[in-house]
Short mmCIF file of C-alpha atoms and ligand atoms in Angstrom, two decimals:
data_model
loop_
_atom_site.label_atom_id
_atom_site.label_comp_id
_atom_site.label_asym_id
_atom_site.label_seq_id
_atom_site.Cartn_x
_atom_site.Cartn_y
_atom_site.Cartn_z
CA MET A 140 -12.76 26.63 210.61
CA LYS A 141 -12.53 29.36 208.08
CA ARG A 142 -10.23 27.32 205.89
CA LEU A 143 -12.49 24.28 205.98
CA PHE A 144 -15.42 26.41 204.92
CA PHE A 145 -13.39 27.69 201.98
CA LEU A 146 -12.53 24.13 200.92
CA ASP A 147 -16.17 23.13 201.16
CA PHE A 148 -17.02 26.09 199.05
CA VAL A 149 -14.48 25.11 196.38
CA LEU A 150 -15.77 21.54 196.38
CA LEU A 151 -19.33 22.72 196.07
CA LEU A 152 -18.38 25.04 193.24
CA GLY A 153 -16.60 22.16 191.49
CA LEU A 154 -19.63 19.98 191.89
CA ILE A 155 -21.90 22.64 190.41
CA LEU A 156 -19.53 23.11 187.48
CA LEU A 157 -19.42 19.35 186.91
CA ILE A 158 -23.22 19.16 186.87
CA LEU A 159 -23.33 22.07 184.45
CA VAL A 160 -20.85 20.37 182.14
CA LEU A 161 -22.74 17.06 182.26
CA GLU A 162 -25.99 18.85 181.56
CA LEU A 163 -24.61 20.53 178.46
CA PRO A 164 -26.43 19.29 175.39
CA SER A 165 -24.36 17.24 172.96
CA VAL A 166 -25.47 19.52 170.15
CA VAL A 167 -23.38 22.61 169.66
CA GLU A 168 -25.62 25.65 170.03
CA SER A 169 -24.25 28.70 168.34
CA GLY A 170 -26.94 31.08 169.47
CA SER A 171 -29.04 32.83 166.91
CA HIS A 172 -28.17 32.44 163.28
CA ASP A 173 -27.74 35.08 160.64
CA TYR A 174 -30.85 34.07 158.74
CA GLN A 175 -30.56 37.00 156.38
CA ASP A 176 -27.07 35.95 155.31
CA ALA A 177 -28.31 32.39 154.84
CA LEU A 178 -31.32 33.62 152.82
CA THR A 179 -29.09 35.67 150.51
CA LYS A 180 -26.84 32.65 149.96
CA SER A 181 -29.68 30.17 149.48
CA ILE A 182 -30.86 32.25 146.49
CA LEU A 183 -27.35 32.95 145.18
CA PHE A 184 -26.87 29.18 144.83
CA PHE A 185 -29.28 29.15 141.88
CA GLU A 186 -26.87 31.32 139.87
CA GLY A 187 -24.32 28.52 140.09
CA GLN A 188 -26.83 26.08 138.59
CA ARG A 189 -27.72 28.24 135.61
CA SER A 190 -27.61 26.81 132.13
CA GLY A 191 -27.60 29.00 129.02
CA ARG A 192 -26.28 32.48 128.41
CA LEU A 193 -25.42 34.21 131.66
CA PRO A 194 -26.40 37.84 132.18
CA GLN A 195 -24.06 40.76 132.91
CA ASP A 196 -25.08 40.84 136.57
CA GLN A 197 -24.19 37.16 137.21
CA ARG A 198 -22.69 37.18 140.72
CA LEU A 199 -21.18 33.69 140.91
CA ASN A 200 -18.58 34.71 138.37
CA TRP A 201 -16.60 31.48 138.21
CA ARG A 202 -19.43 30.24 135.96
CA ALA A 203 -19.80 31.08 132.24
CA ASP A 204 -22.21 30.34 129.37
CA SER A 205 -23.09 26.69 128.73
CA GLY A 206 -25.57 24.53 126.85
CA LEU A 207 -26.05 27.21 124.20
CA GLY A 208 -26.98 24.61 121.59
CA ASP A 209 -29.62 22.87 123.72
CA GLY A 210 -32.56 21.94 121.51
CA SER A 211 -30.92 23.04 118.26
CA ALA A 212 -30.75 19.48 116.87
CA ASN A 213 -34.54 19.39 117.20
CA GLY A 214 -34.99 22.86 115.74
CA VAL A 215 -36.16 24.31 119.04
CA ASP A 216 -34.60 26.69 121.57
CA LEU A 217 -34.21 24.86 124.87
CA THR A 218 -31.42 26.98 126.29
CA GLY A 219 -31.61 28.17 129.87
CA GLY A 220 -33.05 26.53 132.96
CA TYR A 221 -31.12 24.84 135.74
CA TYR A 222 -28.79 21.89 136.11
CA ASP A 223 -30.57 20.19 138.95
CA ALA A 224 -27.60 18.96 140.97
CA GLY A 225 -23.90 18.22 140.50
CA ASP A 226 -24.27 17.12 136.89
CA ASN A 227 -25.08 18.87 133.63
CA VAL A 228 -28.45 17.37 132.70
CA LYS A 229 -31.68 19.38 132.64
CA PHE A 230 -34.39 17.17 134.09
CA GLY A 231 -37.79 18.80 133.59
CA PHE A 232 -39.61 17.00 136.41
CA PRO A 233 -37.46 18.08 139.37
CA MET A 234 -36.90 21.48 137.73
CA ALA A 235 -40.64 22.08 137.66
CA PHE A 236 -40.94 21.01 141.31
CA THR A 237 -38.07 23.35 142.21
CA THR A 238 -39.94 26.16 140.48
CA THR A 239 -43.17 25.42 142.33
CA MET A 240 -41.32 25.57 145.63
CA LEU A 241 -39.49 28.80 144.80
CA ALA A 242 -42.82 30.35 143.82
CA TRP A 243 -44.60 28.97 146.91
CA SER A 244 -41.77 30.44 149.03
CA LEU A 245 -42.46 33.82 147.42
CA ILE A 246 -46.23 33.57 147.81
CA GLU A 247 -46.13 32.74 151.52
CA PHE A 248 -43.00 34.53 152.69
CA GLY A 249 -41.99 36.99 149.95
CA ASP A 250 -43.31 39.95 151.94
CA LEU A 251 -40.91 39.04 154.76
CA MET A 252 -37.84 39.24 152.51
CA PRO A 253 -35.71 42.36 152.27
CA PRO A 254 -36.56 44.03 148.91
CA SER A 255 -33.22 43.07 147.35
CA GLU A 256 -33.75 39.40 148.16
CA LEU A 257 -37.35 39.49 146.99
CA ARG A 258 -36.00 40.70 143.66
CA ASN A 259 -33.28 38.02 143.58
CA ALA A 260 -35.81 35.30 144.38
CA LEU A 261 -38.07 36.48 141.55
CA VAL A 262 -35.08 36.43 139.18
CA ALA A 263 -34.25 32.87 140.31
CA THR A 264 -37.85 31.80 139.70
CA ARG A 265 -38.00 33.43 136.29
CA TRP A 266 -34.82 31.68 135.19
CA ALA A 267 -36.82 28.48 135.56
CA THR A 268 -40.21 29.65 134.27
CA ASP A 269 -38.67 31.12 131.09
CA TYR A 270 -37.24 27.66 130.43
CA LEU A 271 -40.44 25.78 131.34
CA LEU A 272 -42.37 27.94 128.89
CA LYS A 273 -39.95 26.78 126.17
CA THR A 274 -40.58 23.12 127.06
CA ILE A 275 -44.28 23.49 126.24
CA SER A 276 -44.06 25.95 123.37
CA GLN A 277 -45.38 23.41 120.86
CA PRO A 278 -48.96 22.10 120.98
CA ASN A 279 -49.49 18.58 122.37
CA ARG A 280 -45.79 18.14 123.00
CA ILE A 281 -43.62 18.48 126.06
CA PHE A 282 -39.84 18.48 126.14
CA VAL A 283 -39.16 16.70 129.41
CA GLN A 284 -35.37 16.60 129.53
CA VAL A 285 -32.18 17.76 127.80
CA GLY A 286 -28.97 15.73 128.04
CA ASP A 287 -28.19 12.02 128.02
CA PRO A 288 -27.71 11.28 131.71
CA ILE A 289 -25.66 8.10 131.28
CA LYS A 290 -23.13 9.81 129.00
CA ASP A 291 -23.15 12.90 131.21
CA HIS A 292 -22.56 10.89 134.38
CA ASN A 293 -19.67 9.04 132.75
CA CYS A 294 -17.84 12.33 132.46
CA TRP A 295 -16.61 14.80 135.03
CA GLU A 296 -16.79 18.03 133.03
CA ARG A 297 -17.53 21.67 133.63
CA PRO A 298 -20.87 22.73 132.13
CA GLU A 299 -18.89 25.21 130.01
CA ASP A 300 -16.91 22.33 128.43
CA MET A 301 -19.74 19.85 128.21
CA ASP A 302 -19.50 17.90 124.93
CA THR A 303 -21.72 14.92 125.68
CA VAL A 304 -24.82 14.37 123.56
CA ARG A 305 -27.64 16.76 124.44
CA THR A 306 -30.48 14.41 123.61
CA VAL A 307 -33.87 16.09 123.81
CA TYR A 308 -36.44 13.77 125.40
CA THR A 309 -39.91 14.48 124.08
CA VAL A 310 -43.40 13.27 124.94
CA ASP A 311 -46.11 13.74 122.29
CA ALA A 312 -49.85 13.30 122.72
CA PRO A 313 -51.46 10.85 123.21
CA ASN A 314 -48.52 9.56 125.27
CA PRO A 315 -49.00 10.46 128.92
CA ALA A 316 -46.91 12.78 131.07
CA SER A 317 -49.28 13.49 133.97
CA ASP A 318 -46.39 13.85 136.39
CA VAL A 319 -44.20 16.29 134.42
CA ALA A 320 -47.13 18.15 132.85
CA GLY A 321 -49.03 18.29 136.15
CA GLU A 322 -45.97 19.60 137.98
CA THR A 323 -45.32 22.12 135.19
CA ALA A 324 -48.92 23.34 135.55
CA ALA A 325 -48.34 23.71 139.30
CA ALA A 326 -45.05 25.55 138.74
CA LEU A 327 -46.53 28.02 136.25
CA SER A 328 -49.68 28.64 138.30
CA ALA A 329 -47.74 29.26 141.50
CA SER A 330 -45.28 31.48 139.61
CA SER A 331 -48.13 33.48 138.10
CA MET A 332 -49.13 34.40 141.65
CA ALA A 333 -45.54 35.27 142.56
CA PHE A 334 -45.25 37.65 139.56
CA ARG A 335 -48.71 39.15 139.74
CA SER A 336 -47.72 42.47 141.28
CA SER A 337 -44.27 42.95 139.71
CA ASP A 338 -45.11 41.81 136.16
CA PRO A 339 -48.84 41.27 135.55
CA GLY A 340 -48.39 40.55 131.84
CA TYR A 341 -45.90 37.77 132.52
CA ALA A 342 -48.15 36.41 135.27
CA GLU A 343 -51.03 36.23 132.79
CA THR A 344 -48.88 34.32 130.27
CA LEU A 345 -47.84 31.86 132.97
CA LEU A 346 -51.41 31.21 134.05
CA ARG A 347 -52.72 30.81 130.51
CA THR A 348 -49.93 28.34 129.73
CA ALA A 349 -50.55 26.45 132.98
CA ILE A 350 -54.19 25.89 132.01
CA ARG A 351 -53.09 24.43 128.69
CA VAL A 352 -50.40 22.12 130.09
CA PHE A 353 -52.81 20.87 132.75
CA GLU A 354 -55.19 19.77 129.98
CA TYR A 355 -52.36 17.68 128.54
CA ALA A 356 -51.68 16.18 131.96
CA ASP A 357 -55.32 15.32 132.57
CA ASN A 358 -56.30 14.17 129.08
CA TYR A 359 -53.51 11.59 128.79
CA ARG A 360 -53.13 10.01 132.18
CA GLY A 361 -49.97 8.13 133.11
CA ALA A 362 -46.34 8.59 134.04
CA TYR A 363 -43.85 10.08 131.61
CA SER A 364 -41.21 7.59 132.69
CA ASP A 365 -43.33 4.71 131.37
CA ASN A 366 -42.77 6.10 127.89
CA ALA A 367 -40.22 3.93 126.06
CA ASP A 368 -38.58 6.95 124.41
CA VAL A 369 -38.07 8.70 127.70
CA LYS A 370 -37.42 5.84 130.11
CA ASP A 371 -33.72 5.51 129.37
CA GLY A 372 -33.25 9.21 129.96
CA ALA A 373 -35.33 9.71 133.08
CA CYS A 374 -34.68 6.40 134.82
CA PRO A 375 -33.12 5.60 137.17
CA PHE A 376 -32.61 9.27 138.01
CA TYR A 377 -36.03 10.91 137.91
CA CYS A 378 -38.53 8.19 137.17
CA ASP A 379 -41.79 8.90 138.92
CA PHE A 380 -41.41 6.28 141.66
CA ASP A 381 -43.89 8.22 143.69
CA GLY A 382 -42.37 7.99 147.09
CA TYR A 383 -40.71 4.67 146.52
CA GLN A 384 -37.02 5.20 146.94
CA ALA A 385 -34.50 3.87 144.47
CA SER A 386 -33.65 1.09 146.91
CA HIS A 387 -37.23 -0.17 146.63
CA LEU A 388 -38.76 -1.72 143.56
CA PRO A 389 -39.39 0.98 141.02
CA ILE A 390 -43.17 0.75 141.05
CA THR A 391 -44.46 2.77 138.14
CA CYS A 392 -48.08 3.20 137.21
CA THR A 393 -48.33 0.44 134.67
CA PHE A 394 -46.39 -2.18 136.63
CA LEU A 395 -48.86 -2.37 139.46
CA HIS A 396 -52.42 -1.50 138.75
CA THR A 397 -53.31 -1.25 142.42
CA PHE A 398 -50.94 1.66 142.80
CA GLU A 399 -52.41 3.48 139.85
CA SER A 400 -53.85 6.27 141.92
CA LEU A 401 -50.37 7.01 143.23
CA CYS A 402 -49.26 8.16 139.82
CA PHE A 403 -51.68 11.02 139.69
CA ASP A 404 -50.80 13.12 142.68
CA GLU A 405 -49.47 15.77 140.28
CA LEU A 406 -52.94 16.05 138.73
CA LEU A 407 -54.50 17.06 142.04
CA TRP A 408 -51.46 19.18 142.82
CA GLY A 409 -51.65 20.98 139.46
CA ALA A 410 -55.42 21.47 139.85
CA ALA A 411 -55.00 22.79 143.39
CA TRP A 412 -52.48 25.36 142.20
CA LEU A 413 -54.66 26.34 139.26
CA ARG A 414 -57.56 26.79 141.66
CA ARG A 415 -55.49 29.00 143.93
CA ALA A 416 -54.04 31.08 141.09
CA SER A 417 -57.23 31.45 139.03
CA GLN A 418 -59.96 31.10 141.66
CA ASN A 419 -61.80 29.19 138.94
CA ASP A 420 -64.42 26.86 140.45
CA SER A 421 -63.89 24.16 137.86
CA TYR A 422 -60.56 23.30 139.52
CA LEU A 423 -62.24 23.23 142.90
CA SER A 424 -64.75 20.71 141.53
CA TYR A 425 -61.84 18.74 140.09
CA ILE A 426 -60.22 18.45 143.52
CA GLN A 427 -63.54 17.61 145.17
CA ASN A 428 -64.56 15.03 142.58
CA ASN A 429 -61.22 13.36 141.92
CA GLY A 430 -59.73 13.37 145.41
CA LYS A 431 -60.65 9.76 146.09
CA THR A 432 -59.84 8.24 142.71
CA LEU A 433 -56.59 10.16 142.43
CA GLY A 434 -55.41 9.11 145.85
CA ALA A 435 -55.84 12.18 148.05
CA ASP A 436 -57.02 10.01 150.96
CA ASP A 437 -54.08 7.66 150.87
CA ASN A 438 -52.41 9.50 153.72
CA ILE A 439 -48.99 9.23 152.23
CA ASN A 440 -46.71 11.27 154.42
CA GLU A 441 -44.29 12.27 151.70
CA PHE A 442 -43.44 15.48 149.95
CA GLY A 443 -40.74 15.89 147.34
CA TRP A 444 -40.13 15.98 143.60
CA ASP A 445 -41.85 12.64 143.06
CA ASN A 446 -44.58 12.79 145.67
CA LYS A 447 -46.85 15.71 146.35
CA HIS A 448 -49.31 14.27 148.87
CA ALA A 449 -48.34 16.09 152.06
CA GLY A 450 -47.88 19.38 150.18
CA LEU A 451 -51.22 18.93 148.43
CA ASN A 452 -52.98 18.36 151.75
CA VAL A 453 -51.45 21.50 153.26
CA LEU A 454 -52.23 23.58 150.17
CA VAL A 455 -55.87 22.51 149.92
CA SER A 456 -56.36 22.84 153.69
CA LYS A 457 -56.01 26.59 153.27
CA GLU A 458 -59.20 26.62 151.26
CA TYR A 459 -60.96 24.40 153.80
CA LEU A 460 -59.80 26.56 156.73
CA GLU A 461 -60.52 29.92 155.15
CA GLY A 462 -63.52 29.07 153.03
CA SER A 463 -65.11 26.43 155.24
CA ILE A 464 -65.69 24.20 152.25
CA TYR A 465 -66.75 21.07 154.07
CA SER A 466 -66.09 18.69 151.19
CA LEU A 467 -62.37 19.49 151.51
CA GLU A 468 -62.20 18.41 155.14
CA SER A 469 -60.35 15.19 154.33
CA TYR A 470 -57.39 17.28 153.15
CA LYS A 471 -57.19 18.97 156.57
CA VAL A 472 -57.48 15.58 158.31
CA SER A 473 -54.59 14.27 156.21
CA ALA A 474 -52.50 17.41 156.74
CA ASP A 475 -53.09 17.12 160.50
CA SER A 476 -52.03 13.51 160.57
CA PHE A 477 -48.85 14.41 158.69
CA MET A 478 -48.06 17.18 161.19
CA CYS A 479 -48.67 14.78 164.10
CA THR A 480 -45.89 12.51 162.84
CA LEU A 481 -43.54 15.48 163.38
CA ILE A 482 -44.67 16.35 166.92
CA PRO A 483 -42.80 14.36 169.58
CA GLU A 484 -45.63 14.70 172.13
CA SER A 485 -48.24 13.21 169.83
CA SER A 486 -49.14 9.55 170.16
CA SER A 487 -49.06 8.86 166.41
CA SER A 488 -46.21 7.01 164.80
CA HIS A 489 -43.33 9.37 164.25
CA ILE A 490 -41.01 10.27 161.49
CA GLU A 491 -37.40 9.20 162.10
CA TYR A 492 -34.96 11.67 163.64
CA THR A 493 -31.19 11.35 163.98
CA PRO A 494 -29.84 11.44 167.56
CA GLY A 495 -28.93 15.08 166.87
CA GLY A 496 -32.53 15.87 165.94
CA LEU A 497 -32.51 15.97 162.14
CA ILE A 498 -35.46 14.57 160.19
CA TYR A 499 -34.13 11.50 158.46
CA LYS A 500 -35.41 9.42 155.56
CA PRO A 501 -33.23 6.78 153.93
CA GLY A 502 -32.38 6.93 150.24
CA GLY A 503 -29.86 9.76 149.98
CA SER A 504 -30.15 13.52 149.61
CA ASN A 505 -31.90 13.60 152.98
CA MET A 506 -31.88 17.40 153.22
CA GLN A 507 -34.55 17.55 150.51
CA HIS A 508 -36.96 16.06 153.05
CA VAL A 509 -35.74 18.33 155.82
CA THR A 510 -36.23 21.57 153.90
CA SER A 511 -39.54 20.63 152.31
CA ILE A 512 -41.00 19.41 155.62
CA ALA A 513 -39.75 22.52 157.45
CA PHE A 514 -41.48 24.55 154.74
CA LEU A 515 -44.79 22.71 155.17
CA LEU A 516 -44.59 23.14 158.96
CA LEU A 517 -44.33 26.92 158.58
CA VAL A 518 -46.96 27.24 155.88
CA TYR A 519 -49.46 25.10 157.79
CA ALA A 520 -48.71 26.99 161.00
CA ASN A 521 -49.56 30.23 159.19
CA TYR A 522 -52.82 28.87 157.79
CA LEU A 523 -53.81 27.62 161.25
CA SER A 524 -52.90 30.76 163.14
CA ARG A 525 -54.70 33.03 160.66
CA THR A 526 -57.88 31.03 161.15
CA SER A 527 -57.33 30.36 164.90
CA GLN A 528 -57.22 26.61 164.35
CA THR A 529 -55.03 23.84 165.75
CA VAL A 530 -53.75 20.45 164.68
CA ASN A 531 -55.78 17.57 165.97
CA CYS A 532 -53.39 14.80 167.07
CA GLY A 533 -55.87 12.51 168.78
CA SER A 534 -55.24 12.98 172.48
CA ILE A 535 -53.56 16.38 172.09
CA ARG A 536 -54.09 19.54 170.12
CA VAL A 537 -51.03 21.23 168.70
CA GLY A 538 -50.82 24.93 167.95
CA ALA A 539 -48.93 26.92 165.35
CA ALA A 540 -46.14 27.82 167.79
CA SER A 541 -45.20 24.17 168.15
CA LEU A 542 -44.98 23.76 164.37
CA HIS A 543 -42.78 26.86 164.16
CA GLN A 544 -40.49 25.35 166.80
CA GLN A 545 -40.11 22.09 164.89
CA ALA A 546 -39.20 23.97 161.72
CA LYS A 547 -36.68 26.11 163.59
CA LYS A 548 -34.91 23.04 164.98
CA GLN A 549 -34.43 21.74 161.45
CA VAL A 550 -33.15 24.97 159.94
CA ASP A 551 -30.83 25.58 162.91
CA TYR A 552 -29.44 22.08 162.50
CA ILE A 553 -28.69 22.84 158.84
CA LEU A 554 -26.94 26.08 159.76
CA GLY A 555 -24.69 24.57 162.41
CA ASP A 556 -26.52 23.44 165.58
CA ASN A 557 -25.59 19.80 165.13
CA PRO A 558 -23.16 17.21 166.51
CA MET A 559 -20.59 17.94 163.77
CA GLY A 560 -20.74 21.62 164.65
CA MET A 561 -20.82 22.48 160.97
CA SER A 562 -23.08 24.27 158.56
CA TYR A 563 -24.46 22.19 155.72
CA MET A 564 -24.79 25.29 153.59
CA VAL A 565 -21.65 26.00 151.57
CA GLY A 566 -20.21 29.43 152.35
CA TYR A 567 -22.28 29.94 155.51
CA GLY A 568 -20.52 29.94 158.90
CA ASP A 569 -16.93 28.97 159.63
CA LYS A 570 -17.13 25.28 158.88
CA TYR A 571 -19.01 23.92 155.89
CA PRO A 572 -18.62 21.23 153.20
CA GLN A 573 -15.48 21.71 151.11
CA ARG A 574 -15.74 18.75 148.73
CA ILE A 575 -19.23 18.83 147.35
CA HIS A 576 -20.16 16.41 144.58
CA HIS A 577 -20.49 19.02 141.87
CA ARG A 578 -18.67 19.15 138.57
CA GLY A 579 -18.52 22.91 138.14
CA SER A 580 -17.48 23.58 141.72
CA SER A 581 -14.75 20.92 141.82
CA ILE A 582 -12.95 21.70 138.54
CA PRO A 583 -10.93 24.92 138.16
CA SER A 584 -13.06 27.71 136.75
CA ILE A 585 -12.95 28.37 133.02
CA LYS A 586 -11.96 31.92 134.04
CA ASP A 587 -8.74 30.67 135.71
CA HIS A 588 -8.13 27.73 133.44
CA PRO A 589 -9.53 28.50 129.98
CA GLN A 590 -8.13 25.33 128.37
CA PHE A 591 -10.71 22.64 127.62
CA ILE A 592 -10.88 19.84 130.19
CA ALA A 593 -12.22 16.72 128.53
CA CYS A 594 -14.61 14.10 129.90
CA LYS A 595 -12.05 11.79 131.51
CA GLU A 596 -9.54 14.54 132.34
CA GLY A 597 -11.93 15.55 135.10
CA ALA A 598 -11.02 12.37 137.01
CA VAL A 599 -8.08 14.07 138.76
CA TYR A 600 -10.48 16.63 140.19
CA VAL A 601 -13.20 14.26 141.28
CA ASN A 602 -10.61 12.01 142.91
CA SER A 603 -8.64 14.79 144.54
CA SER A 604 -8.77 15.16 148.31
CA ASN A 605 -8.33 18.92 147.98
CA PRO A 606 -11.20 21.30 148.68
CA ASN A 607 -13.21 22.40 145.64
CA PRO A 608 -11.65 25.44 143.96
CA ASN A 609 -14.98 27.22 143.32
CA THR A 610 -17.31 27.99 146.21
CA LEU A 611 -20.89 27.21 145.23
CA VAL A 612 -22.20 29.71 147.75
CA GLY A 613 -25.49 28.72 149.34
CA ALA A 614 -25.54 25.10 148.17
CA VAL A 615 -27.06 22.82 150.79
CA VAL A 616 -25.73 19.27 150.50
CA GLY A 617 -27.57 15.97 150.94
CA GLY A 618 -26.33 16.05 154.51
CA PRO A 619 -25.19 13.69 157.25
CA GLY A 620 -26.21 10.09 157.72
CA GLU A 621 -28.54 8.54 160.25
CA ASP A 622 -25.76 8.91 162.83
CA ASP A 623 -25.28 12.67 162.24
CA VAL A 624 -21.85 11.98 160.71
CA TYR A 625 -20.66 13.80 157.61
CA GLU A 626 -17.36 12.85 155.98
CA ASP A 627 -17.11 15.62 153.37
CA ASP A 628 -16.33 13.07 150.69
CA ARG A 629 -16.89 14.16 147.08
CA ALA A 630 -17.51 10.58 145.94
CA ASP A 631 -20.38 10.10 148.40
CA PHE A 632 -23.04 11.87 146.32
CA ARG A 633 -25.86 10.85 148.66
CA LYS A 634 -24.37 13.12 151.27
CA SER A 635 -22.25 15.64 149.40
CA GLU A 636 -24.35 16.58 146.38
CA PRO A 637 -26.48 19.73 146.40
CA THR A 638 -29.76 19.92 144.47
CA THR A 639 -32.08 22.74 143.44
CA TYR A 640 -35.01 21.10 145.23
CA ILE A 641 -33.13 21.11 148.55
CA ASN A 642 -32.70 24.88 148.33
CA ALA A 643 -36.03 25.97 146.83
CA PRO A 644 -38.22 25.42 149.93
CA LEU A 645 -35.40 26.65 152.16
CA VAL A 646 -35.71 30.09 150.55
CA GLY A 647 -39.18 30.44 152.08
CA VAL A 648 -38.14 28.92 155.41
CA LEU A 649 -35.23 31.34 155.79
CA ALA A 650 -37.40 34.32 154.86
CA TYR A 651 -39.73 33.37 157.71
CA PHE A 652 -36.83 33.27 160.19
CA VAL A 653 -35.40 36.56 158.95
CA ALA A 654 -38.63 38.09 160.21
CA ASN A 655 -39.02 35.80 163.25
CA PRO A 656 -35.50 35.00 164.48
CA ASN A 657 -36.33 34.48 168.15
CA LEU A 658 -39.17 32.04 168.55
CA ASN A 659 -39.95 31.38 172.18
CA PRO A 660 -39.59 27.70 173.01
C1 NAG B 211 -62.62 27.85 134.31
O1 NAG B 211 -61.79 26.83 133.82
C2 NAG B 211 -62.41 26.01 132.85
C3 NAG B 211 -61.43 24.89 132.51
O2 NAG B 211 -60.19 25.41 132.09
C4 NAG B 211 -62.79 26.86 131.63
O3 NAG B 211 -63.45 26.05 130.69
C5 NAG B 211 -63.69 27.99 132.07
O4 NAG B 211 -63.95 28.85 130.98
C6 NAG B 211 -63.05 28.79 133.20
N1 NAG B 211 -63.97 29.77 133.72
C7 NAG B 211 -63.67 31.05 133.82
C8 NAG B 211 -64.71 31.93 134.43
O5 NAG B 211 -62.61 31.52 133.47
C1 NAG B 212 -10.75 8.41 139.56
O1 NAG B 212 -12.15 8.45 139.48
C2 NAG B 212 -12.74 7.60 138.55
C3 NAG B 212 -14.20 7.86 138.58
O2 NAG B 212 -14.48 9.11 138.04
C4 NAG B 212 -12.39 6.17 138.89
O3 NAG B 212 -12.97 5.30 137.94
C5 NAG B 212 -10.89 6.01 138.90
O4 NAG B 212 -10.54 4.73 139.31
C6 NAG B 212 -10.24 7.04 139.80
N1 NAG B 212 -8.81 7.01 139.62
C7 NAG B 212 -7.95 7.08 140.62
C8 NAG B 212 -6.51 7.08 140.24
O5 NAG B 212 -8.29 7.09 141.78
#
């Protein structure tokens, strides 16, 4: 009798264990993450992307000076700024967007950062704003890019060895550059707010310059990539496709008149940032009066370097929520409808998720969408909770806590809670990408190997199956495919290339989770 009972007990125990095992989620949960470590690294990454003369306190010390002659052929100093990804070109459009997002991270979440990281984030922002100021130092002219991207991409060279032609791409009035100039106005306005307490004089310079570059953007309306002198440089890399991925037809402003309003999202975006930074009513009127003609109501659920709609709606909603300015209600309606696409319980059509739960949009460099959407979720949640408001998703109302949860799922996926059980941030956790598509990281450092490595001599490094010799700490790669699979293949740039605009919004997201690591589900 006793023995039988014991056997039953063992069987029952086995059954319970089996159920427990079957119930285990397929995603590896590693418990709480070290958000502070991730925050530190996400900012450190920007040091690896630096162009120009590096300072004494450079921490990623496998890098050295580069691009010291940038602009000299045109008699202008265009040294500094960031290489935007794994190549050695300085594209003004995504660099300005990166700057806006670093500054927005500081504005919303800077007070949650440890003081040392707040300082590092300001330094990272200033590395970009100092450069952006150079690009608009001459009246009625904007230097939109440095470096011939075709020649650059045909080489696999360290930035320190770079000997490809550093063409300066310039737009002069009356040629339009509403996208680059509008984004530059946004970047400088947002940065002026970020620097207001630590360096008021610099903040004033940024704001004054933003006002001027916005006038350029607004006076000569159109896309910079439609300019014949610039097209070959910007396209197909950073043409303003405005949400249309490279796999789609490149619809630029002039090709399709019906899409004209799509080209001007940076005008509203720049004006919205100028309004927030200056509190000047003329920019409020601009947003109120031009919203319709410039496409604010189009309900385009995109946010990235080439499309500002969802970010614009969130940004302007703050003013509607806090100031009760009724004429801005459509921005809140659009922001709500964007948030509803991210809430599984809502009845609206949803954004695509991988089986492992990652936001997924086709076209490569998917993590840029993940980090920028996670950022908007947190910012909107803050605006809503401060004003005791909710998201209206038709049949249901969604509160700030739910938006926080959605953002946390995305950042935890990036840091390792995913089917591959790996971190997509280089240098964070035990398992992370080893073969990122990045010239500087994959070629021996100039410090270890001072001999020049020419354009085609880099082929042995790009083709090698070895891990990269230099750890680009904090770099977040394009990330896994629709199936959550990541091969860690250097040649697959859509997955293995980091970019500055993946990291910039993540800085703010991580700061939020440093302060709020344990959200209740
Ligand atoms: C507000 O901005 C407009 C446009 O830049 C400018 O003309 C005006 O002087 C500004 N007003 C104030 C009070 O600064
Ligand atoms: C090495 O990479 C280059 C591209 O950079 C490619 O064209 C070439 O075929 C590769 N060579 C080998 C031996 O795999």
